[in-house]
Coordinates of C-alpha atoms in Angstrom, one line a residue:
Chain A
M1 CA -59.0 10.7 8.7
G2 CA -55.7 11.1 10.5
F3 CA -53.0 13.7 10.3
A4 CA -49.7 12.8 8.6
K5 CA -46.9 12.2 11.1
Y6 CA -44.6 15.2 11.3
F7 CA -41.6 13.2 10.0
E8 CA -43.3 12.0 6.8
D9 CA -42.1 13.7 3.7
D10 CA -44.4 14.8 0.9
Q11 CA -43.6 11.8 -1.3
S12 CA -44.6 9.2 1.3
R13 CA -47.8 11.1 2.1
L14 CA -48.9 11.3 -1.5
Y15 CA -47.6 7.9 -2.4
N16 CA -50.3 5.4 -2.8
A17 CA -52.9 8.2 -2.2
T18 CA -54.4 7.2 -5.5
P19 CA -53.5 4.7 -8.2
I20 CA -52.7 7.6 -10.6
E21 CA -50.4 9.2 -8.1
K22 CA -48.7 5.9 -7.5
R23 CA -48.1 5.4 -11.2
Q24 CA -46.8 9.0 -11.6
Q25 CA -44.6 8.6 -8.6
D26 CA -43.1 5.3 -9.9
R27 CA -42.4 6.8 -13.3
L28 CA -40.6 9.7 -11.7
K29 CA -38.7 7.5 -9.4
G30 CA -37.7 5.3 -12.3
L31 CA -36.3 8.3 -14.2
A32 CA -34.5 9.5 -11.2
D33 CA -32.9 6.0 -10.7
Q34 CA -31.8 5.9 -14.3
Q35 CA -30.1 9.3 -14.0
Q36 CA -28.4 8.2 -10.8
N37 CA -27.1 5.1 -12.5
K38 CA -25.7 7.1 -15.5
H39 CA -23.8 9.4 -13.1
A40 CA -22.4 6.4 -11.2
E41 CA -21.3 4.8 -14.4
A42 CA -19.7 8.0 -15.7
N43 CA -17.8 8.3 -12.4
L44 CA -16.7 4.7 -12.6
T45 CA -15.5 5.2 -16.1
N46 CA -13.6 8.4 -15.1
E47 CA -12.1 6.6 -12.1
K48 CA -11.1 3.7 -14.3
K49 CA -9.5 6.1 -16.7
E50 CA -7.6 7.8 -14.0
K51 CA -6.5 4.5 -12.6
N52 CA -5.3 3.5 -16.0
S53 CA -3.4 6.7 -16.5
M54 CA -1.7 6.3 -13.1
K55 CA -0.8 2.7 -14.1
K56 CA 0.8 4.2 -17.1
L57 CA 3.4 5.9 -14.8
K58 CA 5.5 2.9 -15.6
E59 CA 6.0 4.3 -19.1
F60 CA 7.9 7.3 -17.6
V61 CA 10.3 5.1 -15.5
I62 CA 13.6 3.7 -16.7
S63 CA 13.6 -0.1 -16.1
E64 CA 17.4 -0.6 -16.4
P65 CA 19.4 -0.7 -13.2
R66 CA 21.8 2.1 -12.4
A67 CA 25.4 1.3 -13.1
I68 CA 28.7 1.4 -11.2
P69 CA 31.4 1.8 -13.9
V70 CA 34.7 0.1 -13.0
I71 CA 37.6 1.1 -15.3
I72 CA 40.9 -0.8 -15.1
I73 CA 44.0 1.1 -16.3
A74 CA 46.5 -1.6 -16.9
D75 CA 50.2 -1.4 -17.4
A76 CA 51.1 -3.7 -20.3
S77 CA 54.7 -2.4 -20.7
G78 CA 57.6 -4.9 -21.4
S79 CA 58.6 -5.3 -17.8
M80 CA 55.2 -6.8 -17.0
N81 CA 56.5 -10.0 -18.8
E82 CA 58.8 -10.7 -15.9
D83 CA 58.0 -12.9 -12.9
G84 CA 54.5 -13.9 -14.1
K85 CA 53.1 -10.4 -13.5
I86 CA 51.1 -10.0 -16.7
E87 CA 49.7 -13.6 -16.3
A88 CA 48.7 -12.8 -12.7
L89 CA 47.1 -9.5 -13.8
N90 CA 45.1 -11.3 -16.6
H91 CA 43.9 -14.0 -14.2
S92 CA 42.9 -11.5 -11.6
I93 CA 40.9 -9.3 -14.0
R94 CA 39.1 -12.4 -15.4
D95 CA 38.3 -13.5 -11.8
M96 CA 37.0 -10.1 -10.9
I97 CA 34.7 -9.9 -13.9
K98 CA 33.4 -13.4 -13.2
S99 CA 32.7 -12.5 -9.6
F100 CA 30.8 -9.3 -10.6
S101 CA 28.8 -11.2 -13.2
E102 CA 27.7 -13.7 -10.5
E103 CA 26.6 -11.1 -8.0
A104 CA 23.0 -11.7 -7.1
R105 CA 20.6 -9.3 -5.4
V106 CA 22.6 -6.2 -6.4
R107 CA 21.2 -2.7 -6.4
A108 CA 23.5 -1.5 -9.1
E109 CA 24.8 -3.1 -12.3
I110 CA 28.6 -3.3 -12.4
R111 CA 30.1 -2.4 -15.8
V112 CA 33.7 -3.1 -16.5
G113 CA 36.1 -1.6 -19.0
M114 CA 39.8 -1.7 -19.4
I115 CA 42.4 0.7 -20.8
S116 CA 45.9 -0.7 -21.4
F117 CA 49.0 1.3 -22.1
S118 CA 52.3 0.0 -23.6
G119 CA 54.8 1.0 -26.3
E120 CA 53.9 4.7 -27.1
S121 CA 50.1 4.5 -26.9
A122 CA 47.1 3.6 -24.8
K123 CA 44.0 1.9 -26.1
T124 CA 40.6 0.7 -25.0
H125 CA 41.3 -3.0 -24.4
L126 CA 37.8 -3.8 -23.2
P127 CA 34.9 -1.4 -23.9
L128 CA 32.7 -0.7 -20.9
A129 CA 30.0 -3.4 -20.7
P130 CA 27.9 -5.0 -18.0
A131 CA 30.0 -7.7 -16.3
N132 CA 27.5 -10.4 -16.9
K133 CA 27.6 -9.7 -20.6
I134 CA 31.4 -10.0 -20.9
L135 CA 32.0 -13.5 -22.2
D136 CA 35.7 -13.4 -22.7
V137 CA 38.5 -10.9 -22.1
Q138 CA 41.5 -10.9 -24.4
P139 CA 44.6 -11.4 -22.3
L140 CA 47.0 -8.4 -22.1
A141 CA 50.2 -8.8 -24.0
A142 CA 53.2 -6.9 -22.5
A143 CA 55.7 -4.9 -24.6
G144 CA 57.4 -1.6 -24.8
G145 CA 57.2 1.6 -22.7
T146 CA 54.9 3.0 -20.1
P147 CA 52.8 5.8 -21.6
M148 CA 50.6 6.3 -18.5
G149 CA 49.6 9.9 -19.4
K150 CA 47.9 8.7 -22.6
A151 CA 45.9 6.1 -20.5
F152 CA 44.8 8.9 -18.2
D153 CA 43.6 10.9 -21.2
L154 CA 41.5 7.9 -22.4
A155 CA 40.1 7.3 -19.0
R156 CA 39.1 11.0 -18.7
E157 CA 37.4 10.9 -22.1
L158 CA 35.5 7.8 -21.2
I159 CA 34.2 9.2 -17.9
E160 CA 33.2 12.5 -19.6
D161 CA 31.3 10.6 -22.3
K162 CA 27.7 10.9 -21.1
E163 CA 26.5 8.3 -23.6
Q164 CA 28.9 5.7 -22.1
I165 CA 28.4 6.8 -18.5
D166 CA 25.1 8.7 -17.9
S167 CA 24.4 10.8 -14.9
R168 CA 22.2 8.0 -13.4
A169 CA 25.4 6.0 -12.9
Y170 CA 27.1 5.9 -9.5
K171 CA 30.5 7.5 -9.4
P172 CA 33.1 5.4 -11.3
V173 CA 35.9 3.4 -9.9
L174 CA 39.3 3.7 -11.5
I175 CA 41.9 1.0 -10.8
L176 CA 45.5 1.7 -11.9
V177 CA 48.0 -1.1 -12.0
S178 CA 51.6 -0.4 -12.8
D179 CA 55.1 -1.8 -12.2
G180 CA 57.2 1.0 -13.6
Q181 CA 57.8 4.6 -14.2
P182 CA 55.7 6.5 -16.7
T183 CA 57.6 7.3 -19.9
D184 CA 55.4 10.2 -21.1
D185 CA 54.1 13.5 -19.8
W186 CA 51.8 11.9 -17.3
E187 CA 51.5 14.9 -14.9
K188 CA 49.7 17.1 -17.4
S189 CA 47.2 14.3 -18.2
F190 CA 46.7 13.4 -14.5
D191 CA 46.1 17.1 -13.8
S192 CA 43.4 17.1 -16.5
L193 CA 41.8 14.0 -15.0
C194 CA 41.7 15.6 -11.6
K195 CA 40.2 18.8 -12.9
S196 CA 37.6 17.2 -15.1
E197 CA 34.2 17.9 -13.5
R198 CA 33.1 14.3 -13.8
A199 CA 36.4 12.4 -13.7
Q200 CA 37.4 14.1 -10.4
K201 CA 34.4 12.4 -8.7
A202 CA 35.8 8.9 -9.5
T203 CA 37.1 6.7 -6.7
R204 CA 40.7 5.8 -7.5
F205 CA 42.7 2.8 -6.4
A206 CA 46.4 2.2 -7.2
L207 CA 48.5 -0.9 -7.1
A208 CA 52.2 -0.8 -7.4
I209 CA 53.8 -4.0 -8.6
G210 CA 57.4 -4.7 -7.7
N211 CA 60.1 -2.3 -6.5
D212 CA 60.4 -0.3 -9.7
A213 CA 56.9 1.1 -9.6
D214 CA 56.6 4.9 -9.2
E215 CA 55.3 4.8 -5.6
E216 CA 55.1 8.6 -5.3
M217 CA 52.9 8.9 -8.4
L218 CA 50.7 5.9 -7.5
K219 CA 50.1 7.3 -4.0
K220 CA 49.0 10.5 -5.6
F221 CA 46.7 8.7 -7.9
G222 CA 44.8 6.8 -5.1
N223 CA 42.2 9.0 -3.5
D224 CA 40.1 6.7 -1.3
P225 CA 40.6 7.8 2.3
E226 CA 39.7 4.4 3.6
S227 CA 41.9 2.4 1.3
P228 CA 45.7 2.6 1.8
F229 CA 48.2 2.4 -0.9
F230 CA 48.8 -1.2 -2.2
R231 CA 52.0 -2.8 -3.2
A232 CA 52.4 -6.2 -4.7
H233 CA 55.6 -8.1 -4.5
Q234 CA 54.4 -11.4 -5.9
A235 CA 51.8 -12.6 -8.3
R236 CA 49.5 -13.7 -5.5
D237 CA 49.5 -10.1 -4.1
I238 CA 48.0 -9.0 -7.4
H239 CA 45.2 -11.5 -6.8
R240 CA 44.7 -10.3 -3.3
F241 CA 44.4 -6.7 -4.3
F242 CA 41.8 -7.5 -7.0
R243 CA 39.9 -9.7 -4.6
A244 CA 39.8 -6.9 -2.1
V245 CA 38.6 -4.4 -4.7
T246 CA 36.0 -6.9 -6.0
M247 CA 34.6 -7.4 -2.5
S248 CA 34.5 -3.7 -1.8
I249 CA 32.6 -2.9 -5.0
G250 CA 30.4 -5.9 -4.5
A251 CA 29.5 -4.7 -1.0
Q252 CA 28.7 -1.3 -2.4
T253 CA 26.3 -2.7 -4.9
K254 CA 24.3 -4.3 -2.1
S255 CA 24.4 -1.2 0.1
M256 CA 22.1 1.8 0.4
T257 CA 24.8 4.0 -1.1
P258 CA 26.5 2.3 -4.0
G259 CA 29.4 4.4 -5.3
V260 CA 30.1 5.8 -1.8
N261 CA 33.4 4.5 -0.5
G262 CA 34.3 7.2 2.0
G263 CA 32.9 10.4 3.5
L264 CA 31.3 13.1 1.4
L265 CA 33.7 15.9 0.5
L266 CA 32.9 19.3 1.9
A267 CA 32.6 22.0 -0.6
S268 CA 35.2 24.7 -0.2
A269 CA 33.8 28.1 -0.1
E270 CA 34.6 31.7 -0.8
A271 CA 34.0 33.5 2.6
S272 CA 31.7 36.1 1.0
D273 CA 29.3 33.4 -0.4
D274 CA 28.9 31.6 3.0
L275 CA 25.6 31.7 4.7
D276 CA 26.0 33.1 8.2
L277 CA 25.8 29.9 10.2
D278 CA 27.6 28.6 13.3
F279 CA 29.1 25.3 12.3
Chain B
M1 CA -8.4 26.3 -5.9
F2 CA -5.2 24.4 -5.2
R3 CA -5.2 20.6 -4.6
T4 CA -2.4 18.8 -2.9
C5 CA -1.3 15.3 -2.2
G6 CA 1.9 13.5 -1.1
V7 CA 3.2 10.0 -0.7
S8 CA 6.3 8.5 0.8
V9 CA 7.2 4.9 0.7
V10 CA 10.2 3.1 2.2
G11 CA 12.6 1.7 -0.3
P12 CA 13.6 -2.0 -0.6
Y13 CA 16.9 -1.5 1.1
H14 CA 15.5 -0.1 4.3
D15 CA 12.5 -2.4 4.1
E16 CA 14.5 -5.5 3.9
S17 CA 16.9 -4.3 6.6
G18 CA 14.0 -3.6 8.9
L19 CA 15.0 0.1 8.9
P20 CA 12.6 3.1 8.7
S21 CA 12.5 5.4 5.7
Q22 CA 15.0 8.3 5.7
D23 CA 12.7 10.4 3.6
A24 CA 10.4 13.0 5.2
L25 CA 7.3 14.7 3.8
G26 CA 5.2 17.6 5.0
I27 CA 2.1 19.2 3.3
F28 CA 0.6 22.1 5.3
G29 CA -2.0 24.8 4.8
G30 CA -2.1 28.1 6.6
R31 CA -2.9 31.8 6.4
K32 CA -0.1 32.3 3.9
G33 CA -1.0 29.5 1.6
K34 CA 0.1 25.9 1.2
V35 CA 3.5 24.5 1.8
L36 CA 5.0 21.3 0.4
I37 CA 8.2 20.0 1.9
V38 CA 10.4 17.0 1.0
S39 CA 13.6 16.0 2.6
D40 CA 15.9 13.0 2.1
G41 CA 18.3 11.9 4.8
M42 CA 21.7 11.1 3.4
G43 CA 22.3 7.4 3.6
S44 CA 25.8 7.6 4.9
K45 CA 24.8 9.9 7.8
Q46 CA 23.9 8.1 11.0
K47 CA 21.2 10.4 12.1
S48 CA 20.0 11.8 8.8
R49 CA 16.4 10.5 9.4
L50 CA 16.1 12.8 12.3
G51 CA 17.7 15.6 10.2
A52 CA 15.1 15.2 7.5
R53 CA 12.2 15.3 10.0
T54 CA 13.6 18.3 11.7
A55 CA 14.0 20.0 8.3
I56 CA 10.2 19.6 7.7
K57 CA 9.4 21.3 11.1
S58 CA 11.9 24.1 10.5
V59 CA 10.5 25.0 7.1
R60 CA 7.0 24.9 8.3
K61 CA 7.8 27.1 11.2
V62 CA 9.7 29.7 9.2
L63 CA 7.4 29.8 6.2
F64 CA 4.4 30.4 8.4
G65 CA 6.3 32.8 10.6
P66 CA 7.0 36.6 10.1
E67 CA 7.7 37.8 6.6
V68 CA 11.3 38.2 5.5
P69 CA 12.4 40.5 2.7
T70 CA 14.6 38.1 0.6
S71 CA 14.8 34.4 -0.2
R72 CA 18.3 34.3 1.1
E73 CA 17.2 35.5 4.5
L74 CA 14.3 33.0 4.5
I75 CA 16.6 30.1 3.8
Q76 CA 19.1 31.4 6.4
N77 CA 16.3 31.4 9.0
I78 CA 15.2 27.9 8.0
Y79 CA 18.8 26.6 8.3
R80 CA 19.4 28.3 11.6
D81 CA 16.2 26.9 13.0
W82 CA 17.2 23.5 11.8
L83 CA 20.6 23.8 13.5
D84 CA 19.0 25.0 16.7
N85 CA 16.7 22.1 16.9
L86 CA 19.2 19.3 16.3
P87 CA 20.3 17.2 19.2
E88 CA 23.9 17.1 20.2
G89 CA 26.4 16.2 17.5
H90 CA 27.9 17.7 14.4
P91 CA 25.3 18.9 12.0
S92 CA 26.8 16.8 9.2
N93 CA 25.6 13.7 11.1
F94 CA 22.1 14.8 10.4
G95 CA 22.8 15.7 6.7
C96 CA 19.7 15.8 4.5
T97 CA 18.5 17.3 1.2
L98 CA 15.7 19.9 1.3
L99 CA 13.0 20.7 -1.3
F100 CA 10.1 23.0 -0.5
A101 CA 7.4 25.1 -2.2
L102 CA 5.3 27.9 -0.6
I103 CA 2.2 28.6 -2.7
Q104 CA 0.1 31.6 -1.7
A105 CA -3.6 31.8 -2.4
D106 CA -3.2 34.1 -5.4
G107 CA -0.7 31.7 -7.0
R108 CA 2.6 33.4 -6.2
A109 CA 5.0 30.7 -5.2
T110 CA 8.6 30.3 -3.8
L111 CA 10.4 27.2 -4.8
A112 CA 13.7 26.1 -3.3
Q113 CA 16.1 23.2 -3.3
L114 CA 19.3 22.1 -1.7
G115 CA 20.8 18.8 -2.8
D116 CA 19.5 15.9 -4.9
G117 CA 15.9 15.3 -6.0
V118 CA 13.9 17.3 -8.5
I119 CA 11.4 20.2 -8.5
I120 CA 9.3 20.5 -11.7
Y121 CA 6.5 23.0 -12.2
K122 CA 4.1 24.6 -14.6
A123 CA 3.5 28.3 -14.4
G124 CA 1.4 30.2 -16.9
K125 CA 1.0 26.8 -18.7
Q126 CA 4.8 26.7 -19.3
F127 CA 6.6 23.6 -18.0
N128 CA 9.9 24.1 -16.3
V129 CA 12.5 22.1 -14.3
L130 CA 13.9 24.1 -11.3
T131 CA 16.7 21.6 -10.8
P132 CA 19.8 22.0 -13.0
V133 CA 20.7 19.0 -15.2
K134 CA 22.8 16.6 -13.3
V135 CA 26.3 16.5 -14.7
N136 CA 27.9 14.2 -12.2
F137 CA 26.8 10.9 -10.7
G138 CA 24.3 9.5 -8.3
N139 CA 24.9 9.9 -4.6
Q140 CA 26.9 13.1 -5.1
T141 CA 25.0 15.7 -3.2
V142 CA 25.1 18.6 -0.9
G143 CA 22.6 19.1 1.9
L144 CA 21.8 20.7 5.3
G145 CA 24.7 20.2 7.6
I146 CA 27.1 19.6 4.7
S147 CA 27.0 22.9 2.7
K148 CA 26.9 26.5 3.8
L149 CA 27.1 27.9 0.3
W150 CA 24.3 30.1 -0.9
A151 CA 25.3 29.1 -4.4
D152 CA 24.3 25.5 -3.7
W153 CA 20.7 26.5 -3.3
H154 CA 18.3 26.7 -6.3
V155 CA 15.5 29.2 -5.7
E156 CA 12.8 30.6 -7.9
E157 CA 9.7 32.8 -7.5
V158 CA 7.0 31.8 -9.9
F159 CA 3.3 32.5 -10.5
L160 CA 0.9 29.6 -10.8
Q161 CA -1.8 31.5 -12.5
S162 CA -3.5 29.1 -15.0
P163 CA -5.6 26.0 -14.6
G164 CA -3.2 23.0 -14.7
D165 CA -0.3 25.0 -13.2
G166 CA 1.4 23.4 -10.2
V167 CA 4.5 22.0 -8.7
I168 CA 5.9 18.5 -8.0
L169 CA 8.7 17.8 -5.6
M170 CA 10.4 14.4 -5.7
T171 CA 13.3 12.7 -3.9
D172 CA 16.0 11.2 -6.1
G173 CA 14.6 7.7 -5.4
I174 CA 12.0 8.7 -8.0
S175 CA 13.6 11.4 -10.1
D176 CA 16.8 9.5 -10.9
D177 CA 14.8 6.8 -12.6
L178 CA 12.6 9.0 -14.8
H179 CA 13.2 9.3 -18.5
P180 CA 14.3 12.9 -18.8
E181 CA 12.4 13.4 -22.1
K182 CA 9.2 12.2 -20.6
I183 CA 9.2 14.3 -17.4
E184 CA 6.7 16.9 -18.7
K185 CA 4.2 14.2 -19.5
F186 CA 4.9 12.6 -16.1
F187 CA 4.0 16.0 -14.6
N188 CA 0.8 16.3 -16.7
T189 CA -0.4 12.8 -15.8
I190 CA -0.1 13.2 -12.1
S191 CA -1.4 16.8 -12.0
A192 CA -4.4 15.9 -14.1
S193 CA -5.2 13.0 -11.9
L194 CA -5.1 15.1 -8.8
R195 CA -7.5 17.6 -10.4
K196 CA -10.0 15.1 -11.7
T197 CA -9.9 12.3 -9.1
N198 CA -10.5 12.0 -5.4
K199 CA -7.3 12.8 -3.5
R200 CA -7.4 9.6 -1.5
I201 CA -7.6 7.6 -4.7
V202 CA -4.7 9.5 -6.2
Q203 CA -2.6 8.9 -3.1
A204 CA -3.4 5.2 -3.0
Q205 CA -2.5 4.8 -6.7
L206 CA 0.7 6.7 -6.3
Q207 CA 1.6 4.6 -3.3
E208 CA 1.0 1.5 -5.3
Q209 CA 3.2 2.8 -8.2
L210 CA 6.0 3.7 -5.9
R211 CA 5.9 0.4 -4.1
N212 CA 6.0 -1.5 -7.4
W213 CA 8.7 0.6 -8.9
P214 CA 9.8 -0.9 -12.2
T215 CA 13.5 0.0 -12.1
Q216 CA 15.6 -3.2 -11.7
G217 CA 17.6 -3.1 -8.5
H218 CA 16.0 0.1 -7.1
S219 CA 16.7 0.5 -3.4
D220 CA 16.0 4.1 -2.4
D221 CA 13.1 5.5 -0.4
K222 CA 10.6 7.4 -2.6
T223 CA 8.7 10.5 -1.8
I224 CA 6.6 12.9 -3.9
A225 CA 4.5 16.0 -3.1
V226 CA 2.1 17.5 -5.7
I227 CA 0.1 20.7 -5.9
S228 CA -2.1 21.5 -8.8
R229 CA -4.4 24.5 -9.6
D230 CA -8.0 23.8 -10.8

């Protein structure tokens, strides 16, 4: 008879000691294994469930791309009939929309809308829609006066409409094209546009066509620090302007910061609300 | 017991350009409790990546430092430490957002945010969103080095007292693409996973989800930090 080695456990010492012990040990071992398998299966099921629930994170995420709204405010007054201006404008806008719809590998969806103003009113000539879904644009027909203020009101209302432009969208781009002097109370409407919480964030470009355009007003409209005031003397200048705007917006859609054309604006502050910092 | 996890993935834009992520993430534990910190360098700022990483360090240092009587003073100290630790150059070059949560062992928590991104939380089983509803547009934000206004900060003291209570911090690369009406369910799903599943598994799954983000054309870096009470 020998002594059990010190590192043997009870089970191994007793195991095989007698046939009865062996059978009992095997039975207990079998039960223990069954229990272990049940636990393992339950854990696997729980893990699978959690994996499935994490997979379902997709259900919380919006699949549509974010949008850059581009709104053209087009002068369709009677003077635009002269020297091929309205034709050049119509062609340029069609080319711009076509170019946007052909953009590949973009990080934002470009949506285009157009507000026209002529006679004594302004209207939505083209409702805001993804560029690649705009099949055709009705050409602008020029007639009557230059109610630019009414166009500003419509533009402000469009930007403030959160169903048309949600807060996921990048800041809108407004493009104003005019060859004349406004014939309505445009200043009040422009002031409202600049004071609107959403509309004031829009990037604004302005194109003056010909020598009769209100340069002072159009310079005031444009707010992009990196884009100078534009003036078109000939139809081809209108094309150049729109090509430049198209490229600029197209570049933004591929960039890290779509909707950012210039530097961020510093918030102005009341001295008493400032944190005490040295910069 | 509080469980934490956090994940940060580089967005397609930086990935394809061979650039590093501009997001930064920190999750720390100490005597005072646990701290979650998320910062997003502003894309247009050249050195914003460094700004974001410095912000993580500053928050950690100040939150685990001496007590201060008010949140305003706490934030002022963080901001000053951040400014002091920037290399040469105007602070705006290092502009970044900042979201953080300090959770003490008894459940008392301080939540604070400057700039874009979202903080959501459940306290006493009641779900809330710290971040005000966005009125304006994407890429319109304030941040460290940009704003000095106390009014630009959103700060709250809450009490995470019940099982299932917790906080999630996210950069706007995630939050801007979430269905607003499903955000509570989003919170519940992630929070429950963290409590029931191994942390490493949760992190791996979150990482996979963020890398395969379903929003068409998404480009931004994505960072999320989670804490949940058992």
